[in-house]
Amino acid sequence: MAKLNKQAKSLIIAGSVILLLLAVLFILLPLLPSFREEGGSSSNSTSLVTLLEQSVDNIQSIKVENENGGFTVQRISDENFDVPELKGFSLIQDNVNYLPEAVSVLKTTKIAEENPEDLSIFGLDVPRAKAEYTFTDGSSFVLELGSQVTGASNYYAKIEGKSEVYVLTGSLVGYFFVPKEDFVSRTLLATVEEVYPDQSFTSDSMLFDEITLSGTHVPAQVTVTQLTDTTGMSQAMIESYKYNVTDGTKTALFHTGIASQFYENFFGITADDVIKALPSPEDLELYGLSDPYCTVSLNAGGVRTTLSCSAKDEEGY
């Protein structure tokens, strides 16, 4: 009989040891103390526990409170939801509509604690987030969310008025921790064609009524206005220079081609992120916008658009 190599012998020995350990385990199992997690008894059943199971069609609104201030997702039609706290803002409608659908069903296989004596262990004495559902039939459901499970992306959660503490996956309830700014469109300024759909803007047409440029890096406000006095100018020169530019002390002609480059770069601007949708004076101070590095104001077609930015840092403007 051929000899077994050393690796094969080791595997067989390991298998024998495992069988022996299993036999011992079956003998000792009834003598072992019950498992306790996070300071109390827990259920390790793999059966599925349903906290909420609704059709998105039955959801009228979801009011979220969290460390970022919170928001409300509210039905406005059969197909669409809105965020009333962001009235007047352009929203990412797909994101708004997706949230109620994503959280219309809440299930888990994990009960962390059935009758906890101390909710602070799970961060639920003062919940980190709360989601209040209102359904089309007038009924409601409130979910409270606590701390993140150590070493995992899951969160402890409980139903308001109930004692059981559950573990819910972070990919599901993470929506309840986001700021309302996550729903705001990153488009600062739409394209010139979208802003002024009834006007034709080309290098040969009148682009705007006025542009002002000011800020801490500008010695004096610069203003560009339509050229009104064309005395002594040829027709070709008038076509090339439709604007005046002045800093209050000096005035010069402003070339139409430069104006064309300006509006092409001024419109169609998108942001990397939305930090604050409704900034306070303290926020403006914090982000360098109480006294902006640069402010550009455009008046065209009866609509004035103003864009301010701080000085550039490692994160941008």
Tab-separated table of C-alpha atoms in Angstrom:
chain	number	residue	atom	x	y	z
A	1	MET	CA	0.000	0.000	0.000
A	2	ALA	CA	1.386	3.366	-0.951
A	3	LYS	CA	2.285	5.701	1.881
A	4	LEU	CA	0.133	8.789	2.416
A	5	ASN	CA	1.956	12.054	2.089
A	6	LYS	CA	2.299	14.262	5.120
A	7	GLN	CA	-0.456	16.663	4.014
A	8	ALA	CA	-2.976	13.862	3.479
A	9	LYS	CA	-2.179	12.419	6.924
A	10	SER	CA	-2.723	15.799	8.532
A	11	LEU	CA	-6.104	16.179	6.889
A	12	ILE	CA	-7.269	12.793	8.045
A	13	ILE	CA	-6.071	13.441	11.582
A	14	ALA	CA	-7.858	16.789	11.582
A	15	GLY	CA	-11.042	15.086	10.403
A	16	SER	CA	-10.831	12.571	13.214
A	17	VAL	CA	-10.300	15.297	15.800
A	18	ILE	CA	-13.328	17.227	14.480
A	19	LEU	CA	-15.544	14.125	14.842
A	20	LEU	CA	-14.279	13.644	18.398
A	21	LEU	CA	-14.943	17.296	19.243
A	22	LEU	CA	-18.477	17.067	17.857
A	23	ALA	CA	-19.185	14.061	20.027
A	24	VAL	CA	-17.944	15.931	23.120
A	25	LEU	CA	-19.956	18.994	22.128
A	26	PHE	CA	-23.208	17.024	21.998
A	27	ILE	CA	-22.513	15.742	25.505
A	28	LEU	CA	-21.659	19.168	26.948
A	29	LEU	CA	-24.183	21.307	25.027
A	30	PRO	CA	-27.031	20.980	27.549
A	31	LEU	CA	-24.618	22.070	30.290
A	32	LEU	CA	-23.492	25.281	28.562
A	33	PRO	CA	-25.023	28.647	29.674
A	34	SER	CA	-27.361	30.402	27.257
A	35	PHE	CA	-25.693	32.876	24.848
A	36	ARG	CA	-26.031	36.588	25.726
A	37	GLU	CA	-25.212	39.506	23.423
A	38	GLU	CA	-24.760	43.196	24.127
A	39	GLY	CA	-25.720	42.792	27.783
A	40	GLY	CA	-28.920	40.705	27.469
A	41	SER	CA	-30.622	37.637	26.095
A	42	SER	CA	-30.917	37.392	22.335
A	43	SER	CA	-32.672	35.299	19.746
A	44	ASN	CA	-30.480	33.740	17.062
A	45	SER	CA	-33.359	32.290	15.075
A	46	THR	CA	-32.872	32.401	11.361
A	47	SER	CA	-36.621	32.783	10.796
A	48	LEU	CA	-37.570	35.979	9.002
A	49	VAL	CA	-39.123	38.694	11.164
A	50	THR	CA	-41.268	41.281	9.398
A	51	LEU	CA	-41.323	44.748	10.952
A	52	LEU	CA	-43.129	46.388	8.039
A	53	GLU	CA	-44.541	45.134	4.776
A	54	GLN	CA	-46.428	47.653	2.656
A	55	SER	CA	-46.873	48.477	-0.980
A	56	VAL	CA	-45.306	51.793	-1.907
A	57	ASP	CA	-48.758	52.752	-3.220
A	58	ASN	CA	-50.006	52.748	0.384
A	59	ILE	CA	-47.374	55.206	1.639
A	60	GLN	CA	-48.574	58.794	1.939
A	61	SER	CA	-45.477	60.212	3.591
A	62	ILE	CA	-42.342	59.372	5.560
A	63	LYS	CA	-41.088	61.959	8.044
A	64	VAL	CA	-37.451	61.434	8.980
A	65	GLU	CA	-35.651	62.954	11.957
A	66	ASN	CA	-31.900	62.503	12.181
A	67	GLU	CA	-28.651	64.157	13.206
A	68	ASN	CA	-28.656	66.171	9.963
A	69	GLY	CA	-32.034	67.742	10.682
A	70	GLY	CA	-34.243	65.366	8.757
A	71	PHE	CA	-36.733	65.688	5.909
A	72	THR	CA	-40.165	64.549	4.755
A	73	VAL	CA	-40.902	62.553	1.624
A	74	GLN	CA	-44.524	63.259	0.740
A	75	ARG	CA	-46.754	61.919	-2.017
A	76	ILE	CA	-47.886	64.538	-4.547
A	77	SER	CA	-49.313	62.225	-7.218
A	78	ASP	CA	-49.775	58.552	-8.015
A	79	GLU	CA	-46.212	58.374	-9.325
A	80	ASN	CA	-44.224	61.103	-7.568
A	81	PHE	CA	-43.125	62.207	-4.118
A	82	ASP	CA	-41.775	65.589	-3.015
A	83	VAL	CA	-39.645	66.987	-0.179
A	84	PRO	CA	-41.589	70.005	1.197
A	85	GLU	CA	-38.569	71.257	3.175
A	86	LEU	CA	-36.867	71.833	-0.193
A	87	LYS	CA	-39.607	73.841	-1.852
A	88	GLY	CA	-38.181	75.962	-4.664
A	89	PHE	CA	-35.170	73.691	-5.187
A	90	SER	CA	-34.620	71.510	-8.225
A	91	LEU	CA	-34.637	67.933	-6.935
A	92	ILE	CA	-33.228	64.633	-8.157
A	93	GLN	CA	-36.694	63.193	-8.642
A	94	ASP	CA	-35.528	59.605	-9.079
A	95	ASN	CA	-33.863	59.713	-5.647
A	96	VAL	CA	-36.968	61.155	-4.006
A	97	ASN	CA	-39.265	58.542	-5.545
A	98	TYR	CA	-36.908	55.672	-4.787
A	99	LEU	CA	-36.742	56.151	-1.014
A	100	PRO	CA	-40.369	55.137	-0.174
A	101	GLU	CA	-40.048	52.135	-2.470
A	102	ALA	CA	-36.751	51.050	-0.896
A	103	VAL	CA	-38.078	51.155	2.693
A	104	SER	CA	-41.650	49.939	2.141
A	105	VAL	CA	-40.622	46.484	3.419
A	106	LEU	CA	-38.491	46.025	6.551
A	107	LYS	CA	-37.449	42.473	7.430
A	108	THR	CA	-34.676	40.895	9.461
A	109	THR	CA	-33.495	37.540	10.749
A	110	LYS	CA	-31.876	39.041	13.833
A	111	ILE	CA	-33.426	40.047	17.153
A	112	ALA	CA	-30.707	41.626	19.289
A	113	GLU	CA	-32.760	41.762	22.491
A	114	GLU	CA	-36.370	40.867	23.256
A	115	ASN	CA	-36.814	42.768	26.520
A	116	PRO	CA	-33.848	45.107	26.992
A	117	GLU	CA	-33.425	46.703	30.396
A	118	ASP	CA	-31.066	49.390	29.102
A	119	LEU	CA	-31.793	50.858	25.650
A	120	SER	CA	-28.637	52.973	25.827
A	121	ILE	CA	-26.629	49.820	25.059
A	122	PHE	CA	-28.169	49.952	21.584
A	123	GLY	CA	-28.224	53.755	21.250
A	124	LEU	CA	-32.005	53.707	21.457
A	125	ASP	CA	-32.511	55.632	24.682
A	126	VAL	CA	-32.188	58.708	22.454
A	127	PRO	CA	-32.573	57.350	18.902
A	128	ARG	CA	-30.109	58.569	16.300
A	129	ALA	CA	-32.869	58.612	13.714
A	130	LYS	CA	-36.614	58.169	13.552
A	131	ALA	CA	-38.869	57.437	10.570
A	132	GLU	CA	-42.604	58.067	10.886
A	133	TYR	CA	-44.668	56.496	8.114
A	134	THR	CA	-48.173	57.699	7.350
A	135	PHE	CA	-50.266	55.486	5.113
A	136	THR	CA	-53.095	56.370	2.759
A	137	ASP	CA	-55.642	54.773	5.131
A	138	GLY	CA	-54.554	57.136	7.935
A	139	SER	CA	-52.619	54.566	9.947
A	140	SER	CA	-48.983	55.079	10.934
A	141	PHE	CA	-45.787	53.243	11.836
A	142	VAL	CA	-42.714	54.640	13.599
A	143	LEU	CA	-39.255	53.092	13.389
A	144	GLU	CA	-36.500	54.152	15.788
A	145	LEU	CA	-32.840	53.657	14.898
A	146	GLY	CA	-29.918	53.532	17.291
A	147	SER	CA	-26.218	52.805	17.133
A	148	GLN	CA	-24.341	51.032	14.395
A	149	VAL	CA	-23.528	47.425	15.226
A	150	THR	CA	-19.845	47.104	16.152
A	151	GLY	CA	-17.809	45.828	13.239
A	152	ALA	CA	-20.739	45.881	10.823
A	153	SER	CA	-22.751	48.265	8.676
A	154	ASN	CA	-26.006	47.268	10.367
A	155	TYR	CA	-28.028	49.284	12.884
A	156	TYR	CA	-30.046	48.511	15.990
A	157	ALA	CA	-33.713	49.365	15.568
A	158	LYS	CA	-37.058	49.074	17.319
A	159	ILE	CA	-40.673	49.872	16.614
A	160	GLU	CA	-41.994	52.752	18.711
A	161	GLY	CA	-44.032	51.363	21.578
A	162	LYS	CA	-42.539	47.869	21.273
A	163	SER	CA	-39.787	46.338	23.402
A	164	GLU	CA	-37.868	44.180	20.909
A	165	VAL	CA	-34.589	45.468	19.508
A	166	TYR	CA	-33.747	44.270	16.011
A	167	VAL	CA	-30.706	44.436	13.763
A	168	LEU	CA	-31.447	45.943	10.338
A	169	THR	CA	-29.053	46.073	7.431
A	170	GLY	CA	-27.403	49.430	6.790
A	171	SER	CA	-28.106	49.245	3.070
A	172	LEU	CA	-31.812	49.343	3.972
A	173	VAL	CA	-32.097	51.862	6.809
A	174	GLY	CA	-29.118	53.983	5.752
A	175	TYR	CA	-31.618	56.161	3.859
A	176	PHE	CA	-32.878	57.435	7.218
A	177	PHE	CA	-29.494	58.947	8.103
A	178	VAL	CA	-28.910	61.055	4.979
A	179	PRO	CA	-29.278	64.863	4.939
A	180	LYS	CA	-32.071	66.431	2.882
A	181	GLU	CA	-29.381	67.905	0.632
A	182	ASP	CA	-28.946	64.442	-0.912
A	183	PHE	CA	-32.148	65.084	-2.856
A	184	VAL	CA	-31.055	68.451	-4.300
A	185	SER	CA	-29.917	68.582	-7.914
A	186	ARG	CA	-26.198	69.231	-8.377
A	187	THR	CA	-26.926	71.562	-11.296
A	188	LEU	CA	-26.169	75.117	-10.156
A	189	LEU	CA	-27.004	76.758	-13.433
A	190	ALA	CA	-28.765	75.036	-16.299
A	191	THR	CA	-27.661	75.594	-19.878
A	192	VAL	CA	-28.427	78.981	-21.388
A	193	GLU	CA	-30.969	77.349	-23.694
A	194	GLU	CA	-32.816	75.907	-20.678
A	195	VAL	CA	-32.747	79.162	-18.720
A	196	TYR	CA	-33.886	81.273	-21.666
A	197	PRO	CA	-35.821	78.888	-23.949
A	198	ASP	CA	-37.558	81.729	-25.829
A	199	GLN	CA	-34.384	83.557	-26.786
A	200	SER	CA	-31.643	82.857	-29.293
A	201	PHE	CA	-28.191	83.387	-27.829
A	202	THR	CA	-25.371	83.427	-30.339
A	203	SER	CA	-22.294	85.559	-30.746
A	204	ASP	CA	-24.287	87.641	-33.231
A	205	SER	CA	-27.242	88.331	-30.944
A	206	MET	CA	-27.711	90.405	-27.797
A	207	LEU	CA	-26.680	88.105	-24.954
A	208	PHE	CA	-27.525	90.019	-21.810
A	209	ASP	CA	-28.466	93.367	-20.314
A	210	GLU	CA	-25.826	93.552	-17.592
A	211	ILE	CA	-23.041	91.630	-15.902
A	212	THR	CA	-21.450	92.662	-12.598
A	213	LEU	CA	-18.297	91.163	-11.115
A	214	SER	CA	-17.361	91.847	-7.497
A	215	GLY	CA	-15.703	90.195	-4.515
A	216	THR	CA	-12.741	90.391	-2.200
A	217	HIS	CA	-10.286	89.677	-5.034
A	218	VAL	CA	-11.724	92.474	-7.249
A	219	PRO	CA	-10.353	95.977	-6.459
A	220	ALA	CA	-13.583	97.581	-7.675
A	221	GLN	CA	-16.861	96.265	-9.055
A	222	VAL	CA	-16.723	95.642	-12.783
A	223	THR	CA	-19.915	96.214	-14.777
A	224	VAL	CA	-20.656	95.221	-18.345
A	225	THR	CA	-23.684	96.848	-19.996
A	226	GLN	CA	-25.145	97.150	-23.457
A	227	LEU	CA	-23.495	99.733	-25.677
A	228	THR	CA	-25.957	102.585	-26.279
A	229	ASP	CA	-23.772	105.347	-27.764
A	230	THR	CA	-22.375	104.204	-31.121
A	231	THR	CA	-21.496	107.673	-32.397
A	232	GLY	CA	-18.569	107.551	-34.834
A	233	MET	CA	-18.498	103.730	-34.924
A	234	SER	CA	-18.687	101.729	-38.150
A	235	GLN	CA	-21.301	99.017	-38.553
A	236	ALA	CA	-18.618	96.322	-38.389
A	237	MET	CA	-17.316	97.772	-35.112
A	238	ILE	CA	-20.812	97.945	-33.673
A	239	GLU	CA	-21.306	94.262	-34.467
A	240	SER	CA	-18.002	93.380	-32.817
A	241	TYR	CA	-18.453	95.540	-29.717
A	242	LYS	CA	-21.988	95.485	-28.307
A	243	TYR	CA	-21.024	96.247	-24.726
A	244	ASN	CA	-19.221	98.684	-22.441
A	245	VAL	CA	-17.132	97.537	-19.481
A	246	THR	CA	-16.302	99.855	-16.564
A	247	ASP	CA	-14.824	99.715	-13.073
A	248	GLY	CA	-16.281	103.095	-12.154
A	249	THR	CA	-13.219	105.059	-13.194
A	250	LYS	CA	-12.321	103.673	-16.625
A	251	THR	CA	-14.590	102.543	-19.464
A	252	ALA	CA	-13.764	100.429	-22.501
A	253	LEU	CA	-15.513	98.503	-25.240
A	254	PHE	CA	-16.308	94.853	-24.498
A	255	HIS	CA	-15.955	92.453	-27.434
A	256	THR	CA	-19.016	90.378	-28.333
A	257	GLY	CA	-16.846	87.269	-28.778
A	258	ILE	CA	-15.693	87.509	-25.152
A	259	ALA	CA	-19.322	87.877	-24.098
A	260	SER	CA	-20.111	84.696	-25.991
A	261	GLN	CA	-17.333	82.832	-24.150
A	262	PHE	CA	-18.662	84.181	-20.867
A	263	TYR	CA	-22.190	82.830	-21.182
A	264	GLU	CA	-20.892	79.504	-22.487
A	265	ASN	CA	-18.864	79.099	-19.286
A	266	PHE	CA	-21.340	80.749	-16.910
A	267	PHE	CA	-24.198	78.369	-17.651
A	268	GLY	CA	-24.277	74.595	-17.389
A	269	ILE	CA	-22.352	74.567	-14.080
A	270	THR	CA	-22.745	71.523	-11.808
A	271	ALA	CA	-21.547	71.051	-8.241
A	272	ASP	CA	-19.680	68.068	-6.807
A	273	ASP	CA	-21.904	68.090	-3.718
A	274	VAL	CA	-24.629	70.066	-1.949
A	275	ILE	CA	-23.442	71.057	1.538
A	276	LYS	CA	-26.321	73.224	2.763
A	277	ALA	CA	-29.622	73.823	1.006
A	278	LEU	CA	-30.719	76.567	3.403
A	279	PRO	CA	-27.510	78.027	4.895
A	280	SER	CA	-27.614	80.141	8.030
A	281	PRO	CA	-25.418	83.240	8.463
A	282	GLU	CA	-23.067	81.041	10.477
A	283	ASP	CA	-22.895	78.565	7.594
A	284	LEU	CA	-22.051	81.336	5.143
A	285	GLU	CA	-19.280	82.503	7.453
A	286	LEU	CA	-17.955	78.959	7.856
A	287	TYR	CA	-17.760	78.350	4.105
A	288	GLY	CA	-16.316	81.742	3.217
A	289	LEU	CA	-19.479	83.075	1.605
A	290	SER	CA	-20.454	85.839	3.997
A	291	ASP	CA	-17.890	87.989	2.159
A	292	PRO	CA	-17.414	86.053	-1.101
A	293	TYR	CA	-14.153	85.798	-2.959
A	294	CYS	CA	-16.074	86.348	-6.176
A	295	THR	CA	-19.684	87.163	-7.101
A	296	VAL	CA	-20.963	87.223	-10.674
A	297	SER	CA	-24.428	88.570	-11.404
A	298	LEU	CA	-26.069	88.266	-14.809
A	299	ASN	CA	-29.208	90.123	-15.879
A	300	ALA	CA	-30.712	88.838	-19.123
A	301	GLY	CA	-34.234	88.518	-20.438
A	302	GLY	CA	-35.634	90.060	-17.269
A	303	VAL	CA	-34.041	87.351	-15.105
A	304	ARG	CA	-31.118	88.017	-12.750
A	305	THR	CA	-28.844	85.111	-11.844
A	306	THR	CA	-26.163	85.467	-9.173
A	307	LEU	CA	-23.353	83.049	-8.363
A	308	SER	CA	-20.961	83.529	-5.426
A	309	CYS	CA	-17.927	81.445	-4.502
A	310	SER	CA	-15.329	81.324	-1.776
A	311	ALA	CA	-11.602	81.292	-2.320
A	312	LYS	CA	-10.295	77.971	-3.601
A	313	ASP	CA	-9.053	75.425	-1.065
A	314	GLU	CA	-8.141	71.734	-1.219
A	315	GLU	CA	-11.815	70.817	-1.718
A	316	GLY	CA	-12.447	73.359	-4.492
A	317	TYR	CA	-14.550	76.532	-4.481
